Coordinates of N, CA and C and ligand atoms in Angstrom, one line a residue:
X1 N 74.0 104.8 100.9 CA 74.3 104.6 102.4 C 74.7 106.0 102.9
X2 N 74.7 106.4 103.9 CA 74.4 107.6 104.9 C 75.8 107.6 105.4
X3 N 76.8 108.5 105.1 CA 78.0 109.1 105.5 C 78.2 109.4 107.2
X4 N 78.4 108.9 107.6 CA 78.6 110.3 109.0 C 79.9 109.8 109.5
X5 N 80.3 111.1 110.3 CA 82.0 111.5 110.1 C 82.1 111.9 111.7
X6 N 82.8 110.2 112.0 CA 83.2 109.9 113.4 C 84.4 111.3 114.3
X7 N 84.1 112.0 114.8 CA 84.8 112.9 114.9 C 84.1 114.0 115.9
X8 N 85.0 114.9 116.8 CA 84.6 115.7 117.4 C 85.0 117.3 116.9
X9 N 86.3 116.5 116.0 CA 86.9 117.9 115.4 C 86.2 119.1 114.5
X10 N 86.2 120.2 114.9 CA 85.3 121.0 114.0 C 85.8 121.3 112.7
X11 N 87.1 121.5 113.1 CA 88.0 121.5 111.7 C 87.7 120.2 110.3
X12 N 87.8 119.4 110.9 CA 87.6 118.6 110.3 C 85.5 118.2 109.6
X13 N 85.4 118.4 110.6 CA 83.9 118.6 110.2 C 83.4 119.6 109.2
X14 N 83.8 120.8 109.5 CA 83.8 121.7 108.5 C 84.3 121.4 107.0
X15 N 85.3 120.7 106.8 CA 86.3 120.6 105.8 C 85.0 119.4 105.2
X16 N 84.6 118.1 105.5 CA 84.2 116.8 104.8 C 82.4 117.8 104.7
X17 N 81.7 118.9 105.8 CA 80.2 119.4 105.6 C 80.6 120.6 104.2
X18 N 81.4 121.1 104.1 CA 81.5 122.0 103.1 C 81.4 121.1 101.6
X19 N 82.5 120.0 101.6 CA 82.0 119.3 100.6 C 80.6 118.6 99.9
X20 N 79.6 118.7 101.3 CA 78.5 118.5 101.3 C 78.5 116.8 101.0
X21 N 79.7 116.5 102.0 CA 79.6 114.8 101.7 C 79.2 114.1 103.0
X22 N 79.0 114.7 103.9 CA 78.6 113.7 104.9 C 76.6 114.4 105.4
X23 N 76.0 113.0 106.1 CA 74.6 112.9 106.4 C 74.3 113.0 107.5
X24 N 75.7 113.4 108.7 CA 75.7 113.4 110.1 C 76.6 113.5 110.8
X25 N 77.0 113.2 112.2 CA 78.3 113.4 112.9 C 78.1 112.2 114.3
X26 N 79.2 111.4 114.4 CA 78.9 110.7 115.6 C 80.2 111.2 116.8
X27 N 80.1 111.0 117.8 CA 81.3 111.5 118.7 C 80.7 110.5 119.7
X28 N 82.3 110.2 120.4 CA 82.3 109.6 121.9 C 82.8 110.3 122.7
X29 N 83.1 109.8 124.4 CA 84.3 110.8 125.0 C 85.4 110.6 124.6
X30 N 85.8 109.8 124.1 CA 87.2 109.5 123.5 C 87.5 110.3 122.6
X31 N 86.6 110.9 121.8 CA 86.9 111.8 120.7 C 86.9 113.2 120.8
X32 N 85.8 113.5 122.0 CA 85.6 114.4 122.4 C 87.2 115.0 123.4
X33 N 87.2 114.1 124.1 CA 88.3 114.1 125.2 C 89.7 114.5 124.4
X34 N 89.6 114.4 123.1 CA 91.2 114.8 121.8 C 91.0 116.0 121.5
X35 N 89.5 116.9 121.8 CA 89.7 118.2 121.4 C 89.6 119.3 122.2
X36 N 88.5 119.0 123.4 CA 88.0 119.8 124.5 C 88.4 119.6 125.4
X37 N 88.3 120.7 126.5 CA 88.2 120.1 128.3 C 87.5 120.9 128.7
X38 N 87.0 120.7 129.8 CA 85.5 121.3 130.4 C 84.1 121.1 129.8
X39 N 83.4 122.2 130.1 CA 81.9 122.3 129.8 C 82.0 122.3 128.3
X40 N 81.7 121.4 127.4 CA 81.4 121.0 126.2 C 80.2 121.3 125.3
X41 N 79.1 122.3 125.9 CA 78.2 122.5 125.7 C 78.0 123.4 124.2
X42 N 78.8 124.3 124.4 CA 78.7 124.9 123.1 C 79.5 124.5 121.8
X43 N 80.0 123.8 122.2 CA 80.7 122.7 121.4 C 80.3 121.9 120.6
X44 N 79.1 120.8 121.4 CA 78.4 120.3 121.0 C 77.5 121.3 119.9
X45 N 76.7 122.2 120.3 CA 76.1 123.0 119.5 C 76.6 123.6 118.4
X46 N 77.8 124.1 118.3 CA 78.7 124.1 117.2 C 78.6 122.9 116.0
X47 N 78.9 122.3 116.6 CA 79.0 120.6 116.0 C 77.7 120.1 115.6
X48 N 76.6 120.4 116.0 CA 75.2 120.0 115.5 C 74.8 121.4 114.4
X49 N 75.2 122.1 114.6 CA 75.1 123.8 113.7 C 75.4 123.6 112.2
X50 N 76.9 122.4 112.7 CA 77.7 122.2 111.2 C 77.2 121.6 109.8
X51 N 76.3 120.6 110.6 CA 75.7 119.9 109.5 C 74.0 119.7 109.8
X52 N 73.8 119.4 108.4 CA 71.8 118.8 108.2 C 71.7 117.8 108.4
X53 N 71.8 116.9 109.7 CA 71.7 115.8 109.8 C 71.8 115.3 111.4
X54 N 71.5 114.0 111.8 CA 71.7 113.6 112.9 C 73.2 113.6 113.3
X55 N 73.5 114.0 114.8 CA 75.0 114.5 115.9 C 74.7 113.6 117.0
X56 N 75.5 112.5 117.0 CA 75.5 111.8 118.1 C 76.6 111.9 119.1
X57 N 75.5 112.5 120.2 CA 76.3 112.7 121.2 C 76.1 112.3 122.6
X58 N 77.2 111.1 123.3 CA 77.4 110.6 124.4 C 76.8 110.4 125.8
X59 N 76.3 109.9 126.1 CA 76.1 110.5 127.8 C 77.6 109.7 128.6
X60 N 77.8 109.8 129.8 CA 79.0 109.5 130.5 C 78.2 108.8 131.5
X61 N 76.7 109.2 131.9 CA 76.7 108.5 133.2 C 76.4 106.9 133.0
X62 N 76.2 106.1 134.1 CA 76.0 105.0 133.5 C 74.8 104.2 134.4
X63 N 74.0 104.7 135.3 CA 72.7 104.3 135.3 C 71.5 105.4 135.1
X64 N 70.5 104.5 134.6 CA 69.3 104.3 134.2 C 68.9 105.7 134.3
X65 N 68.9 106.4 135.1 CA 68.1 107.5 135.7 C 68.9 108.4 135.3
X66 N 70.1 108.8 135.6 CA 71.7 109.0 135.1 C 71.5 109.3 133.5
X67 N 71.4 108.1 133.0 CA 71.4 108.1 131.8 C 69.8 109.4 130.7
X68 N 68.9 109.0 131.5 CA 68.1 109.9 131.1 C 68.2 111.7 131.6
X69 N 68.4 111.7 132.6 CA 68.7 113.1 132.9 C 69.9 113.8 131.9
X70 N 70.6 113.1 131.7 CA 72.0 113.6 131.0 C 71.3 113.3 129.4
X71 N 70.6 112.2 129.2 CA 70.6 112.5 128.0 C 69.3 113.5 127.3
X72 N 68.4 113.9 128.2 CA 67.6 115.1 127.6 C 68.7 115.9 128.0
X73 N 69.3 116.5 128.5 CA 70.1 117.5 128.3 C 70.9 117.5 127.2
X74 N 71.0 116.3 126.6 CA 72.4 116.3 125.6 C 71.2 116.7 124.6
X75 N 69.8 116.2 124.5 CA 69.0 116.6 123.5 C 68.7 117.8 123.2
X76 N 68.7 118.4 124.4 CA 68.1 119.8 124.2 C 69.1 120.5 124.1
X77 N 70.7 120.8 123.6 CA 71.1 121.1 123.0 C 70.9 121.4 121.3
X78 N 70.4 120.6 120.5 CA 70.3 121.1 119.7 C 69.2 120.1 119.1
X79 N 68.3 120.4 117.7 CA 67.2 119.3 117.2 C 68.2 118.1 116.4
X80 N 69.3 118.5 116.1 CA 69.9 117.9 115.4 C 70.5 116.0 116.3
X81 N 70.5 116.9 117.7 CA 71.0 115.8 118.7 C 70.2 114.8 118.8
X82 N 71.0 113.2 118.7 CA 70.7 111.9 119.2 C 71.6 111.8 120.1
X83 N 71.0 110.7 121.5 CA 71.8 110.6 122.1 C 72.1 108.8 122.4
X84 N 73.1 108.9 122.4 CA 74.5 107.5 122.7 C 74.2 107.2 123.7
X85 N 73.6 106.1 123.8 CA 74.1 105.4 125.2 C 74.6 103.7 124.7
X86 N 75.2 103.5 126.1 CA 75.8 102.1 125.8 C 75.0 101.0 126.1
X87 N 75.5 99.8 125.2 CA 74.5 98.6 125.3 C 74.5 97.6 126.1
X88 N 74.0 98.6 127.4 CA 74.0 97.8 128.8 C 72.3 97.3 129.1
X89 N 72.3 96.7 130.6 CA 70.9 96.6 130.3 C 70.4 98.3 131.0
X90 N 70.6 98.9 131.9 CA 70.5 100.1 131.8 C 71.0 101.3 130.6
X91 N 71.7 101.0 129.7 CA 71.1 101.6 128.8 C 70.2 101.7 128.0
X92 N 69.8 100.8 127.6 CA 68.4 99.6 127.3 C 67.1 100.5 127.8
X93 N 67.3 100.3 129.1 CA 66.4 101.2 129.3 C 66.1 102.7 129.3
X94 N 67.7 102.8 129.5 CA 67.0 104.7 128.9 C 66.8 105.0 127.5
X95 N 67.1 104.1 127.2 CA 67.0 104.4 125.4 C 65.3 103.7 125.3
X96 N 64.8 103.7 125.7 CA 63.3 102.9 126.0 C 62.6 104.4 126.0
X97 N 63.2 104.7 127.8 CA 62.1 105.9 128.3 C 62.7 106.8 127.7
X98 N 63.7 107.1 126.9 CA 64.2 108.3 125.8 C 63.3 108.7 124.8
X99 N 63.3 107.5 124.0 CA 62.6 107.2 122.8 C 61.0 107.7 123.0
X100 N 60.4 106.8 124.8 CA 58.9 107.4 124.8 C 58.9 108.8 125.1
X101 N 59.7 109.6 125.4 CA 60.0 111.8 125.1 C 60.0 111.6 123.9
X102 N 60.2 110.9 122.9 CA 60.4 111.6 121.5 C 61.9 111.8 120.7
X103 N 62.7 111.5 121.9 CA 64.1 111.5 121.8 C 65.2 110.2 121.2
X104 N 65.7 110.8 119.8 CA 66.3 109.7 119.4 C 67.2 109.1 120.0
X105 N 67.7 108.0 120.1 CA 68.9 107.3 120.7 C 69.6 106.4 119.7
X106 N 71.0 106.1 119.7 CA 72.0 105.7 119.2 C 72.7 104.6 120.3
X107 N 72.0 103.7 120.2 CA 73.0 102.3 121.1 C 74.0 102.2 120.9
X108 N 75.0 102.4 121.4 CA 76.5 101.7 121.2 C 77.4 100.9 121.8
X109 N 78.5 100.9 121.0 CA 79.8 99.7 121.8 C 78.5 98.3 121.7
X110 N 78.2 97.9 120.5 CA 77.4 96.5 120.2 C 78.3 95.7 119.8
X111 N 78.5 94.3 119.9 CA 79.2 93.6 119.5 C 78.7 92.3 118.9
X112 N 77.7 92.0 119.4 CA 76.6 91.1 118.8 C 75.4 90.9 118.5
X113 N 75.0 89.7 117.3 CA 73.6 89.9 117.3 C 72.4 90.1 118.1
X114 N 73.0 89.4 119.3 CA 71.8 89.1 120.1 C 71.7 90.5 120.9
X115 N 72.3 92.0 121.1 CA 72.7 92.8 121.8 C 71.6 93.9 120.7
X116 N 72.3 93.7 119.1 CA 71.5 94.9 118.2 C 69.8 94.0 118.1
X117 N 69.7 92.9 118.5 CA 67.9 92.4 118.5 C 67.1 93.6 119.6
X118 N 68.2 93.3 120.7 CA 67.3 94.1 122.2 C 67.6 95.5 122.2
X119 N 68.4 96.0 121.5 CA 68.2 97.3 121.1 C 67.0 97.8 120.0
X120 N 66.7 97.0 119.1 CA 66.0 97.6 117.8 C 64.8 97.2 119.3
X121 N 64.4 96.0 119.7 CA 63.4 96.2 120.8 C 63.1 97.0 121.9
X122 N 64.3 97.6 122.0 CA 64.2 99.4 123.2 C 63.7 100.2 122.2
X123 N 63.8 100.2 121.0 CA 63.4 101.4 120.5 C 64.1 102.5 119.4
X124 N 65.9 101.6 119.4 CA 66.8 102.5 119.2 C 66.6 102.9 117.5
X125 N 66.7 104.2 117.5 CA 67.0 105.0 116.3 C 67.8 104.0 115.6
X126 N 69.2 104.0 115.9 CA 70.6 103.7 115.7 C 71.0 102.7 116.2
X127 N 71.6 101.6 115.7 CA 72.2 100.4 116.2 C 73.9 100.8 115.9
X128 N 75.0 101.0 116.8 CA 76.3 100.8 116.3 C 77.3 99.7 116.7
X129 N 77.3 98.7 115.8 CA 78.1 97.9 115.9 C 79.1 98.0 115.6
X130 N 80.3 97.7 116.3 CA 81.8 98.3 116.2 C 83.0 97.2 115.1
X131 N 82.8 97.2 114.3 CA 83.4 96.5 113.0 C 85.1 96.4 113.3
X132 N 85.6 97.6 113.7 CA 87.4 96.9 113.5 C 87.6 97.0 115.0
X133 N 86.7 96.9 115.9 CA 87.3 96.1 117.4 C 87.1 94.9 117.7
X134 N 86.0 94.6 116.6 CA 85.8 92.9 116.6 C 87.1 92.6 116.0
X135 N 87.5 93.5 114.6 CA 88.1 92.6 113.5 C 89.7 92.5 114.6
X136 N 90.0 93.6 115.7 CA 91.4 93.6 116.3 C 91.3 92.2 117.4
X137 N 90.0 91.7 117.8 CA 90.4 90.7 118.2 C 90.2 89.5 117.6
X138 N 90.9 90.0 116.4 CA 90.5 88.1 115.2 C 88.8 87.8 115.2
X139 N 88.3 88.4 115.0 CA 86.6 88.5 114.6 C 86.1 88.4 113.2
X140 N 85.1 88.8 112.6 CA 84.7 89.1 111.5 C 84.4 90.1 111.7
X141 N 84.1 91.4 112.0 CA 82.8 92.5 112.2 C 82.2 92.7 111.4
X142 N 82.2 92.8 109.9 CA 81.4 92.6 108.5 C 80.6 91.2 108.8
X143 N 80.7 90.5 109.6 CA 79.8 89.3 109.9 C 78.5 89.9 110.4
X144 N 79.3 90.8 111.6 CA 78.1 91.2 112.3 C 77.3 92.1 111.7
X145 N 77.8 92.9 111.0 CA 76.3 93.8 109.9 C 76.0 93.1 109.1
X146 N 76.5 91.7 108.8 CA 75.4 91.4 107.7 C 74.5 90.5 108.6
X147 N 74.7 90.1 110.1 CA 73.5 89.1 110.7 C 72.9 90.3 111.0
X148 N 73.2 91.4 111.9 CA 72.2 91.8 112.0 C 71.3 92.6 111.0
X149 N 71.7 92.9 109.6 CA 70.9 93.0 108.9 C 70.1 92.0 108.4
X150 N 70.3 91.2 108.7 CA 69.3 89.8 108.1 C 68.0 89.6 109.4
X151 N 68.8 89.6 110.6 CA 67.7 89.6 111.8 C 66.5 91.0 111.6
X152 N 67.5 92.0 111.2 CA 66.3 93.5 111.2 C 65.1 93.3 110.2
X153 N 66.0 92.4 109.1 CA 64.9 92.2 107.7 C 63.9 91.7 108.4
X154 N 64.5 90.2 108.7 CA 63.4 89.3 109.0 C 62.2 90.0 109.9
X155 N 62.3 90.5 110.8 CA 61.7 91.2 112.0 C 60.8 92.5 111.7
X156 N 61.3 93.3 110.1 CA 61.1 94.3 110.2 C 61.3 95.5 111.4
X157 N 62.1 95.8 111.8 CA 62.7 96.5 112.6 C 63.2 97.7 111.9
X158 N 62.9 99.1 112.5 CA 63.3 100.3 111.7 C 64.4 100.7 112.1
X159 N 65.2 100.2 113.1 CA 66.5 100.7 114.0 C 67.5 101.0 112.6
X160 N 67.9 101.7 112.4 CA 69.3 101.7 111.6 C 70.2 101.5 111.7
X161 N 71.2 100.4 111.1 CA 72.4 99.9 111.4 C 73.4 101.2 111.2
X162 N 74.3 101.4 112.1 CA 75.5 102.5 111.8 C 76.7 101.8 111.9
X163 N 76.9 101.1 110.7 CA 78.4 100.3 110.9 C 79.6 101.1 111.5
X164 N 79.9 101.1 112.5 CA 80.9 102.1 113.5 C 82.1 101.0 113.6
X165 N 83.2 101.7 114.4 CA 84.3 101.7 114.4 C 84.8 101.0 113.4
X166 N 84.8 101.8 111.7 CA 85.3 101.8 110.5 C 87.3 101.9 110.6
X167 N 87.9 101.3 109.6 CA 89.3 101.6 109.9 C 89.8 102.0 108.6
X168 N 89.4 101.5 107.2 CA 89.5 101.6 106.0 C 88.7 101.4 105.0
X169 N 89.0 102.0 103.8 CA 88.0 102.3 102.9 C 86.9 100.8 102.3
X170 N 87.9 99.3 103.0 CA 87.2 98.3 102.5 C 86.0 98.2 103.2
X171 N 86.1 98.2 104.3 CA 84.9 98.5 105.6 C 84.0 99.2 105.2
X172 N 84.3 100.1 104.7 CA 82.9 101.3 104.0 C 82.5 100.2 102.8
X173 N 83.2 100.1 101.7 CA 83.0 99.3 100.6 C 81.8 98.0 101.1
X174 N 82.2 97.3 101.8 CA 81.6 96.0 102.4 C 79.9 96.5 103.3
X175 N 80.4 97.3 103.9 CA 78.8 97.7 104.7 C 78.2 98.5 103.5
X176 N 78.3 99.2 102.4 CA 77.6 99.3 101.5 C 77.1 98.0 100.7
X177 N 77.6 97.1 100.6 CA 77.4 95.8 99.9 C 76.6 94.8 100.7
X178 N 76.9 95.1 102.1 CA 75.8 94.2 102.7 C 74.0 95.2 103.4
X179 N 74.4 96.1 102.7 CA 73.6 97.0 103.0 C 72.7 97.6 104.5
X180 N 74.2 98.1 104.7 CA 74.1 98.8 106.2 C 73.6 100.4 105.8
X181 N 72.9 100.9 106.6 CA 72.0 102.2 106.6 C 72.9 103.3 106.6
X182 N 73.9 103.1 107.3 CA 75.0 103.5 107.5 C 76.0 103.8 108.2
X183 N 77.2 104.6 107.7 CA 78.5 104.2 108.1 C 79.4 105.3 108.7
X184 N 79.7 105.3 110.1 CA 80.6 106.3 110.3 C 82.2 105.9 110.1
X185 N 82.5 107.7 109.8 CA 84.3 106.9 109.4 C 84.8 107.8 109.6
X186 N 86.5 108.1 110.3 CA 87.2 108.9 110.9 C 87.4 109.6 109.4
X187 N 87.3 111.2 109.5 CA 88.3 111.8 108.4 C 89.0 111.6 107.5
X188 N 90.2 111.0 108.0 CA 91.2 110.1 107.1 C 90.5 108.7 105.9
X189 N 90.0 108.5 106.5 CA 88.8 107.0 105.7 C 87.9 107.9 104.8
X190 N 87.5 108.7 104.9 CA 86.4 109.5 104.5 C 87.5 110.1 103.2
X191 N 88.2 111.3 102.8 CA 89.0 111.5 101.9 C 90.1 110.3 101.6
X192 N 90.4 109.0 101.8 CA 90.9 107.9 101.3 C 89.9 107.7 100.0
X193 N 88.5 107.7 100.6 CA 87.5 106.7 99.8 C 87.9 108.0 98.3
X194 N 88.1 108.6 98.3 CA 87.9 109.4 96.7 C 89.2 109.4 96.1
X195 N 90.4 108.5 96.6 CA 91.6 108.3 96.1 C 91.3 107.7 95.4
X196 N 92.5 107.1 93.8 CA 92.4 106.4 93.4 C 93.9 106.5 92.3
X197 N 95.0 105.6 92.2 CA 96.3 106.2 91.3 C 95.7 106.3 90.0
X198 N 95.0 105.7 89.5 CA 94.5 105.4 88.1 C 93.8 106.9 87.9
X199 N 93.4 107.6 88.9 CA 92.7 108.8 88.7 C 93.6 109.6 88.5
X200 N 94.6 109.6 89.8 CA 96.2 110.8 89.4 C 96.8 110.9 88.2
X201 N 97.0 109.5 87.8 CA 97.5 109.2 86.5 C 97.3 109.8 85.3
X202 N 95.8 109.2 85.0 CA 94.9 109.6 84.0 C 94.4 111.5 83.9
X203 N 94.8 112.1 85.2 CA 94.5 113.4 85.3 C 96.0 114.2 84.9
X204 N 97.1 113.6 85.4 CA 98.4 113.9 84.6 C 98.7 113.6 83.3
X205 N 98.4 112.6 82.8 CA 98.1 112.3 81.6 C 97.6 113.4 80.7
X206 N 95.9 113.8 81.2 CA 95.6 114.6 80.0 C 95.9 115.7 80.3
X207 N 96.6 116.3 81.3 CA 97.1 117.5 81.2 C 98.4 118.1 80.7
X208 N 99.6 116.7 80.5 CA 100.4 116.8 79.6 C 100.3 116.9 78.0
X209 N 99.5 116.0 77.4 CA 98.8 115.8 76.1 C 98.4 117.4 76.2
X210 N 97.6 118.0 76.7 CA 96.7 119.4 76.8 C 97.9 120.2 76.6
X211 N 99.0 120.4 77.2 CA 100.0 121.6 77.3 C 100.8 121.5 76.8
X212 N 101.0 119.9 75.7 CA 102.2 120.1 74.9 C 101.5 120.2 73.3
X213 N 100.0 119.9 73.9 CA 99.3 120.2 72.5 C 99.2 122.0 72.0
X214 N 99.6 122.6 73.5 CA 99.1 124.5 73.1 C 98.0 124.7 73.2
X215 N 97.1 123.5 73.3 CA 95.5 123.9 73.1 C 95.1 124.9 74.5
X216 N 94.1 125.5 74.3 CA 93.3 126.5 75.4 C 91.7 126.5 75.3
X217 N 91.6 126.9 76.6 CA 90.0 127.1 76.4 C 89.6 128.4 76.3
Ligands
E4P301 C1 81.3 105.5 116.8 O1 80.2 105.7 117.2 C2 82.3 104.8 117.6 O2 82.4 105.5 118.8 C3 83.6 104.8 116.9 O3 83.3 104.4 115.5 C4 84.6 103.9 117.5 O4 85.7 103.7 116.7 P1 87.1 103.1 117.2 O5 86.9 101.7 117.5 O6 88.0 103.4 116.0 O7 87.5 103.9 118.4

């Protein structure tokens, strides 16, 4: 499954791309809005610079025409750029006439099956269904990546599930197991997943054994 690291932070981007563990970058205004103010332009470009991989990034407007002018601009920032739009029915359609430029798109704020059908039917690159805003209103969201992965099957549909708004390392665990394309996850979630006490343990362990043995390399 395909890493990508919810985040606008460069700092942090840099830290999870140097490890060479993440496949991309997704950003909203919300995230964007926690690091920048103003013209965000080189920013963005910074942020698509960082990694080999798809940078999804937002548009703000919110009709049709709106949405496509802003989002070739978000594209032509860098090749790396897909652009975000929301799963309205005017989104719908700029991710339509996006898609016929050649221009990838990333649907989001999805919450149901019937919402990721008429997106994989616009055309979208990216389907992001939002997993712990369902689960905060007493939901399943792991329900929803695994229907809409069963509807994508059925259908053959190339859209890629991006199981989005992740909260903990189980969420990653589960959208690997129901076989989501992939998964964005804040920072924090992303260095959780390589914790483990049995690892601390077992690594103080032989390094006691090793230094009380005198042995060297
Ligand atoms: C990613 O594309 C979404 O914007 C993000 O995962 C939302 O996460 P949140 O629900 O934690 O804000």
């Amino acid at each position: 499954m395909k890493i990508f690291l919810d985040t606008a932070d460069l700092n942090e981007i840099r830290r999870a791309a140097d490890a060479g563990l993440i496949d991309g970058i997704t950003t909203n205004p919300s995230l964007v809005a926690k690091v920048a103010k103003g013209d965000v332009t080189d920013m963005y470009r910074e942020i698509c610079e960082a990694v080999d991989g798809p940078v999804s990034l937002e548009v703000v407007a919110i009709t049709r025409d709106d949405m496509i002018s802003e989002g070739k601009k978000l594209a032509a920032i860098h090749e790396n750029a897909v652009v975000k739009v929301p799963l309205t029915e005017d989104g719908l359609k700029a991710c339509r006439a996006l898609r016929a430029e050649g221009i990838r798109v990333n649907v989001t704020l999805c919450f149901s099956v019937s919402q990721a059908h008429l997106a994989a039917k616009a055309g979208a690159s990216f389907i992001s269904p939002f997993v712990g805003r369902i689960d905060d209103v007493s939901g399943e969201g792991m329900q929803l990546i695994h229907q809409i992965r069963q509807v994508y099957d059925n259908y053959g549909f190339a859209t890629e599930i991006l199981a989005a708004s992740i909260r903990h390392p189980m969420h990653v665990v589960e959208a690997m197991l129901i076989g989501a394309d992939c998964c964005t996850i804040p920072s924090k979630v992303l260095w959780q997943l390589s914790k483990h006490p049995l690892t601390d343990k077992g690594l103080e362990a032989f390094l006691d054994d090793w230094n009380a043995a005198g042995t060297a390399i």
